[in-house]
Amino acid sequence: MLKAKVDGLNFMVVVRIILENCQTIEQAIDLFYELPIASNMNLLIADRFQKVAILEAYNGSKGHTIEESRYSLATNHALLEKLKIQEMSILKQSVVRYEAMDQYFSNKQLVTKGDMKAILKAEYPKGVSSLNYEEGFGTVHAALFCISDKTMEFSFGSPMRNEIYQIKVGDNMPNKSFDIDLKNNSYGRDFWDLME
């Protein structure tokens, strides 16, 4: 997604506000519509009741959908029809990553935590992990949240090359510093191709 053409809060602030103030997706949806958002973004959210929603903002317009499928996906392009029509062009690599996940998960009878880790670790274009750091599009971190056991598994940098840590909600971080491998891999000029 491109930079938003409106003033307001950036992506990280919106995420923080929702996490600190909401316990259900309904609360998150209500707050999302109240916030002035200056980021073009997709948020895939879930609550302890195992409800899932996708929230999208694009140039001041907002939308959401409550997900009822076996799995929910989002990358860096609009998914909701009312926002798609505003997005003049989409980075092809966003669609490639979305389709890689969709194809991978659609072939599974049951999507497991191991399946989710596998697609996070798989390198673009077969997965979502990108090592394109020199061009500003490398995986900075990957996170997998498990609602039922209240844990988060995460890596700094791509999980292909970096250790995956686990923390339980309410616990302290296991380390204060982390060794991170950010070796670059360029995917060629067509990585930045636009689709209309």
Tab-separated table of C-alpha atoms in Angstrom:
chain	number	residue	atom	x	y	z
A	1	MET	CA	0.000	0.000	0.000
A	2	LEU	CA	1.079	3.551	-0.626
A	3	LYS	CA	1.440	6.300	1.966
A	4	ALA	CA	-1.972	7.603	3.068
A	5	LYS	CA	-3.132	11.032	1.897
A	6	VAL	CA	-4.716	11.968	5.237
A	7	ASP	CA	-3.472	13.110	8.646
A	8	GLY	CA	-3.762	11.003	11.768
A	9	LEU	CA	-2.157	8.144	13.642
A	10	ASN	CA	0.379	5.797	12.110
A	11	PHE	CA	0.049	2.025	11.992
A	12	MET	CA	2.101	1.272	15.129
A	13	VAL	CA	0.117	3.719	17.264
A	14	VAL	CA	-3.209	2.311	16.036
A	15	VAL	CA	-2.112	-1.239	16.912
A	16	ARG	CA	-0.956	-0.141	20.366
A	17	ILE	CA	-4.201	1.743	21.102
A	18	ILE	CA	-6.332	-1.238	20.065
A	19	LEU	CA	-4.239	-3.701	22.108
A	20	GLU	CA	-4.368	-1.500	25.208
A	21	ASN	CA	-8.077	-0.687	25.042
A	22	CYS	CA	-9.948	-3.621	23.502
A	23	GLN	CA	-10.770	-7.124	24.656
A	24	THR	CA	-13.053	-8.215	21.810
A	25	ILE	CA	-13.064	-7.740	18.061
A	26	GLU	CA	-16.304	-5.769	18.413
A	27	GLN	CA	-14.535	-3.256	20.681
A	28	ALA	CA	-11.578	-3.146	18.276
A	29	ILE	CA	-13.861	-2.502	15.299
A	30	ASP	CA	-15.692	0.326	17.111
A	31	LEU	CA	-12.426	1.975	18.191
A	32	PHE	CA	-10.906	1.533	14.718
A	33	TYR	CA	-13.693	3.645	13.204
A	34	GLU	CA	-13.222	6.363	15.847
A	35	LEU	CA	-9.461	6.771	15.323
A	36	PRO	CA	-7.997	9.214	12.796
A	37	ILE	CA	-5.716	6.886	10.813
A	38	ALA	CA	-2.972	8.157	8.497
A	39	SER	CA	-1.700	4.720	7.474
A	40	ASN	CA	-2.928	2.604	4.609
A	41	MET	CA	-3.110	-0.727	6.381
A	42	ASN	CA	-4.668	-4.103	7.003
A	43	LEU	CA	-5.080	-5.406	10.523
A	44	LEU	CA	-5.943	-9.040	11.063
A	45	ILE	CA	-7.241	-9.284	14.633
A	46	ALA	CA	-8.547	-12.051	16.859
A	47	ASP	CA	-9.896	-12.171	20.382
A	48	ARG	CA	-10.000	-14.764	23.160
A	49	PHE	CA	-13.402	-15.926	21.914
A	50	GLN	CA	-11.647	-16.992	18.695
A	51	LYS	CA	-13.465	-14.423	16.591
A	52	VAL	CA	-11.425	-12.964	13.743
A	53	ALA	CA	-11.773	-9.740	11.749
A	54	ILE	CA	-9.836	-7.866	9.102
A	55	LEU	CA	-9.778	-4.081	9.485
A	56	GLU	CA	-8.609	-1.953	6.562
A	57	ALA	CA	-7.843	1.745	6.170
A	58	TYR	CA	-7.005	3.465	2.897
A	59	ASN	CA	-6.705	7.253	2.466
A	60	GLY	CA	-9.175	7.918	5.260
A	61	SER	CA	-11.726	5.308	4.176
A	62	LYS	CA	-12.215	2.340	6.477
A	63	GLY	CA	-13.844	-1.033	6.286
A	64	HIS	CA	-13.910	-4.356	8.046
A	65	THR	CA	-15.071	-7.899	7.639
A	66	ILE	CA	-15.698	-10.529	10.280
A	67	GLU	CA	-13.996	-13.683	9.091
A	68	GLU	CA	-15.734	-17.023	9.155
A	69	SER	CA	-13.446	-19.127	6.978
A	70	ARG	CA	-10.955	-21.764	8.177
A	71	TYR	CA	-8.153	-19.234	7.917
A	72	SER	CA	-7.750	-15.494	7.346
A	73	LEU	CA	-5.039	-13.744	5.346
A	74	ALA	CA	-3.800	-10.229	4.683
A	75	THR	CA	-0.675	-8.794	3.085
A	76	ASN	CA	-0.045	-5.224	1.875
A	77	HIS	CA	-2.948	-4.533	-0.457
A	78	ALA	CA	-6.642	-3.793	-0.016
A	79	LEU	CA	-8.913	-6.813	0.252
A	80	LEU	CA	-12.317	-5.194	0.780
A	81	GLU	CA	-14.119	-4.149	-2.408
A	82	LYS	CA	-14.910	-0.621	-1.198
A	83	LEU	CA	-11.202	-0.002	-0.600
A	84	LYS	CA	-9.888	-1.911	-3.635
A	85	ILE	CA	-11.497	0.607	-5.972
A	86	GLN	CA	-9.424	3.404	-4.408
A	87	GLU	CA	-6.125	1.584	-4.749
A	88	MET	CA	-4.874	2.535	-8.199
A	89	SER	CA	-2.078	-0.026	-8.256
A	90	ILE	CA	-0.853	-2.909	-6.110
A	91	LEU	CA	2.664	-4.207	-5.657
A	92	LYS	CA	2.747	-7.551	-7.437
A	93	GLN	CA	4.807	-9.075	-4.613
A	94	SER	CA	1.954	-8.382	-2.162
A	95	VAL	CA	-0.425	-10.405	-4.339
A	96	VAL	CA	2.206	-13.144	-4.833
A	97	ARG	CA	2.657	-13.472	-1.045
A	98	TYR	CA	-1.118	-13.498	-0.457
A	99	GLU	CA	-1.643	-16.161	-3.120
A	100	ALA	CA	1.246	-18.278	-1.776
A	101	MET	CA	-0.422	-18.360	1.649
A	102	ASP	CA	-3.886	-18.967	0.220
A	103	GLN	CA	-2.684	-21.835	-1.970
A	104	TYR	CA	-0.703	-23.379	0.895
A	105	PHE	CA	-3.562	-23.215	3.417
A	106	SER	CA	-6.365	-24.142	0.999
A	107	ASN	CA	-4.718	-27.546	0.501
A	108	LYS	CA	-4.865	-28.307	4.230
A	109	GLN	CA	-7.788	-30.043	5.884
A	110	LEU	CA	-6.730	-28.535	9.204
A	111	VAL	CA	-4.329	-25.608	9.461
A	112	THR	CA	-1.861	-26.196	12.301
A	113	LYS	CA	0.615	-23.949	14.076
A	114	GLY	CA	3.340	-25.885	12.251
A	115	ASP	CA	1.721	-24.999	8.909
A	116	MET	CA	1.687	-21.323	9.842
A	117	LYS	CA	5.344	-21.431	10.888
A	118	ALA	CA	6.250	-23.152	7.619
A	119	ILE	CA	4.729	-20.403	5.437
A	120	LEU	CA	6.336	-17.698	7.614
A	121	LYS	CA	9.727	-19.404	7.135
A	122	ALA	CA	9.314	-20.027	3.401
A	123	GLU	CA	11.099	-17.478	1.240
A	124	TYR	CA	9.356	-15.294	-1.301
A	125	PRO	CA	7.857	-16.163	-3.807
A	126	LYS	CA	6.858	-19.528	-2.276
A	127	GLY	CA	6.228	-17.990	1.129
A	128	VAL	CA	6.050	-14.643	2.886
A	129	SER	CA	9.600	-14.277	4.212
A	130	SER	CA	11.536	-11.566	2.352
A	131	LEU	CA	15.278	-10.963	2.606
A	132	ASN	CA	15.242	-7.811	0.469
A	133	TYR	CA	16.713	-5.576	3.210
A	134	GLU	CA	18.856	-3.360	0.978
A	135	GLU	CA	15.755	-2.231	-0.922
A	136	GLY	CA	13.759	-1.663	2.266
A	137	PHE	CA	11.522	-4.736	2.112
A	138	GLY	CA	13.056	-7.438	4.272
A	139	THR	CA	11.143	-9.249	7.002
A	140	VAL	CA	11.794	-7.190	10.141
A	141	HIS	CA	9.976	-9.602	12.430
A	142	ALA	CA	7.531	-12.473	12.197
A	143	ALA	CA	4.969	-13.277	14.875
A	144	LEU	CA	2.508	-16.075	15.445
A	145	PHE	CA	-0.106	-15.573	18.149
A	146	CYS	CA	-1.946	-18.528	19.687
A	147	ILE	CA	-5.198	-17.370	21.242
A	148	SER	CA	-5.979	-20.632	23.036
A	149	ASP	CA	-2.697	-20.925	24.971
A	150	LYS	CA	-2.023	-17.150	25.093
A	151	THR	CA	1.440	-17.359	23.578
A	152	MET	CA	3.354	-15.500	20.922
A	153	GLU	CA	6.167	-17.024	18.898
A	154	PHE	CA	8.331	-14.448	17.177
A	155	SER	CA	11.582	-13.749	15.417
A	156	PHE	CA	13.512	-10.570	14.782
A	157	GLY	CA	14.397	-10.667	11.109
A	158	SER	CA	13.246	-13.522	8.932
A	159	PRO	CA	12.467	-16.784	10.774
A	160	MET	CA	14.314	-18.510	7.911
A	161	ARG	CA	17.611	-17.323	9.389
A	162	ASN	CA	16.803	-16.250	12.924
A	163	GLU	CA	15.780	-17.987	16.108
A	164	ILE	CA	12.094	-18.194	16.996
A	165	TYR	CA	11.304	-17.251	20.597
A	166	GLN	CA	8.143	-17.913	22.577
A	167	ILE	CA	6.580	-15.827	25.305
A	168	LYS	CA	3.356	-16.299	27.243
A	169	VAL	CA	1.065	-13.317	27.815
A	170	GLY	CA	2.167	-11.650	31.052
A	171	ASP	CA	5.696	-13.123	31.024
A	172	ASN	CA	8.885	-11.099	30.626
A	173	MET	CA	10.979	-11.187	27.464
A	174	PRO	CA	13.506	-14.043	27.604
A	175	ASN	CA	16.472	-11.863	26.484
A	176	LYS	CA	17.281	-8.202	26.323
A	177	SER	CA	19.419	-8.524	23.191
A	178	PHE	CA	19.136	-10.740	20.150
A	179	ASP	CA	21.588	-11.718	17.428
A	180	ILE	CA	19.916	-11.061	14.080
A	181	ASP	CA	20.934	-12.269	10.611
A	182	LEU	CA	19.898	-9.696	7.994
A	183	LYS	CA	21.817	-11.021	4.993
A	184	ASN	CA	20.288	-9.592	1.847
A	185	ASN	CA	18.712	-11.378	-1.104
A	186	SER	CA	17.423	-9.262	-3.973
A	187	TYR	CA	14.452	-10.622	-5.947
A	188	GLY	CA	15.099	-8.657	-9.121
A	189	ARG	CA	13.462	-5.649	-10.689
A	190	ASP	CA	10.035	-7.284	-11.059
A	191	PHE	CA	9.747	-7.464	-7.236
A	192	TRP	CA	8.593	-3.834	-7.446
A	193	ASP	CA	6.255	-4.296	-10.425
A	194	LEU	CA	2.799	-2.772	-10.043
A	195	MET	CA	-0.504	-4.416	-10.927
A	196	GLU	CA	-3.578	-2.397	-11.819
